[in-house]
Amino acid sequence: MTVSPVAWADLPLNVEDLITDKGKVKLDLSLAYANMDRSGVSTGEPIIVQTGPTSFVTVPTLVGESIGNSDTLVATFGMRYGLTAKAEVYARTSSLSSSHRSSGVGGTTSSSEAGFADAWTGINYQFKQDDDGPAVLGFGEVALREKHRHSSASFKSAMLGVTTYKATE
């Protein structure tokens, strides 16, 4: 099954529209969903067979099919504020919800978790307009807080980047 993403935009899109107007606020909301199915071979209840004075082989006594399914949903909320005609500051936060189900010769298991994923802040700046050459946009951002599997961190990750754009009319 194929699902097409839904998108909406004011057209024509101009680079000038990518930076929030001075003194204005823009709110962004995004949802991303993924589902994954897995199947394979499952083994269980192994026995250890000695094949030599210091050699051992593990042999499974149960062999069967394994089936797994996972759902993941990431929700992101952001806010952008126009500082000048060429610069905006922004902040965004994301939450993660995941559910995992599996079955095999060892039985059936399921788990789920949901909660805060991360929070970032940054700045976008338009270095060059789309006139005699492509427009150039730059950004810099830093993680205010990131949740890892067993810990959390603040101000440990940062990104810098550049985007170019040339209108074709």
XYZ file of C-alpha atoms in Angstrom:
169
model
C 0.000 0.000 0.000
C 1.244 3.474 -0.874
C 0.088 6.622 0.883
C 0.750 10.006 -0.654
C 1.702 12.795 1.733
C -0.668 15.727 1.958
C 0.926 19.117 1.420
C -0.342 22.657 1.068
C 1.535 25.766 -0.012
C 0.834 29.253 -1.297
C 2.065 29.207 -4.876
C 4.176 30.493 -6.417
C 6.691 29.917 -3.635
C 9.363 32.584 -3.303
C 12.497 32.501 -1.194
C 11.372 35.761 0.312
C 8.341 33.880 1.731
C 10.567 31.378 3.526
C 11.746 33.933 6.101
C 9.046 35.210 8.470
C 8.234 38.908 7.963
C 9.695 41.311 10.520
C 7.609 41.400 13.715
C 5.383 38.469 12.624
C 5.014 35.007 14.143
C 4.493 31.740 12.224
C 3.463 28.465 13.822
C 4.435 25.091 12.336
C 2.998 21.670 13.094
C 4.177 18.408 11.566
C 3.244 14.790 12.107
C 5.278 11.865 10.779
C 4.062 8.253 11.009
C 5.872 5.035 10.133
C 4.845 1.378 10.334
C 7.246 -1.522 9.904
C 6.490 -5.253 9.550
C 9.172 -7.895 9.986
C 9.114 -11.655 9.693
C 11.827 -14.260 9.969
C 12.988 -17.324 11.820
C 12.837 -17.562 15.589
C 14.845 -20.030 17.664
C 14.578 -20.960 21.303
C 15.548 -23.311 24.117
C 19.125 -23.909 22.977
C 21.293 -26.751 24.204
C 25.080 -26.666 24.275
C 26.859 -29.621 22.659
C 30.556 -30.215 23.303
C 32.354 -31.035 20.044
C 35.893 -31.187 21.398
C 37.918 -30.642 24.574
C 37.408 -26.845 24.375
C 34.821 -26.525 21.579
C 31.092 -26.040 22.093
C 28.192 -25.519 19.671
C 24.815 -24.074 20.580
C 21.925 -25.935 18.924
C 18.364 -24.589 19.119
C 15.665 -27.116 20.026
C 12.754 -24.929 18.888
C 12.570 -23.325 15.462
C 9.607 -21.330 14.210
C 8.413 -18.159 12.559
C 8.904 -14.730 14.130
C 6.630 -11.800 13.360
C 7.126 -8.189 14.438
C 5.268 -4.935 13.895
C 6.149 -1.401 14.993
C 4.333 1.938 14.822
C 6.104 5.254 15.341
C 4.595 8.750 15.451
C 6.633 11.954 15.768
C 4.807 15.242 16.395
C 6.705 18.523 16.081
C 5.473 21.994 17.032
C 7.480 25.066 16.090
C 7.296 28.829 16.279
C 9.208 31.349 14.123
C 9.568 35.082 14.710
C 10.799 37.597 12.121
C 13.620 39.736 13.534
C 14.361 41.611 10.303
C 13.426 41.247 6.640
C 16.320 38.774 6.292
C 16.456 37.012 9.688
C 14.155 34.968 11.872
C 14.597 33.077 15.125
C 12.774 29.865 15.862
C 12.156 27.187 18.429
C 10.657 23.730 18.035
C 9.902 20.753 20.211
C 9.130 17.162 19.276
C 7.479 14.234 20.974
C 7.771 10.568 20.079
C 5.299 7.726 20.477
C 6.230 4.163 19.567
C 4.629 0.754 19.921
C 6.307 -2.607 19.217
C 4.691 -6.043 19.005
C 6.439 -9.361 18.302
C 5.776 -13.072 18.509
C 7.956 -16.125 18.054
C 8.793 -19.436 19.694
C 9.622 -17.596 22.910
C 6.122 -16.116 23.171
C 4.465 -12.794 22.443
C 5.731 -9.430 23.667
C 4.606 -5.845 23.300
C 5.961 -2.535 24.505
C 5.237 1.119 24.022
C 6.641 4.450 25.048
C 5.667 8.061 24.536
C 6.983 11.422 25.585
C 9.336 14.302 24.967
C 12.002 13.791 22.283
C 13.872 17.098 21.897
C 13.759 20.906 21.811
C 15.835 23.143 19.506
C 16.308 26.838 18.913
C 17.997 28.577 16.022
C 18.218 31.344 13.482
C 17.612 31.470 9.708
C 19.281 34.209 7.663
C 18.918 35.120 3.986
C 22.422 35.974 2.752
C 21.454 36.586 -0.875
C 18.199 37.107 -2.761
C 17.138 35.179 -5.858
C 18.148 37.775 -8.464
C 21.181 37.396 -10.773
C 22.062 34.053 -9.159
C 20.535 31.594 -6.732
C 19.320 32.750 -3.349
C 21.376 31.652 -0.343
C 19.803 30.891 3.040
C 21.805 29.857 6.088
C 20.833 28.488 9.465
C 22.341 27.644 12.808
C 20.633 25.763 15.616
C 21.395 24.188 18.968
C 19.611 21.476 20.946
C 18.188 22.902 24.148
C 17.382 19.396 25.370
C 17.593 15.918 23.832
C 16.263 12.713 25.302
C 18.421 9.651 24.677
C 17.549 6.039 25.447
C 18.907 6.139 29.026
C 19.789 9.801 29.598
C 19.205 13.379 28.478
C 21.563 16.131 27.369
C 21.438 19.898 26.939
C 23.507 21.998 24.530
C 25.421 18.938 23.233
C 24.268 19.054 19.576
C 24.328 21.850 17.020
C 23.877 22.199 13.272
C 24.926 24.739 10.670
C 23.684 24.642 7.102
C 23.143 26.463 3.840
C 20.314 26.157 1.305
C 20.244 27.584 -2.196
C 17.266 28.287 -4.392
C 16.781 29.529 -7.938
C 13.332 30.263 -9.326
C 12.580 28.822 -12.762
C 9.758 30.720 -14.393
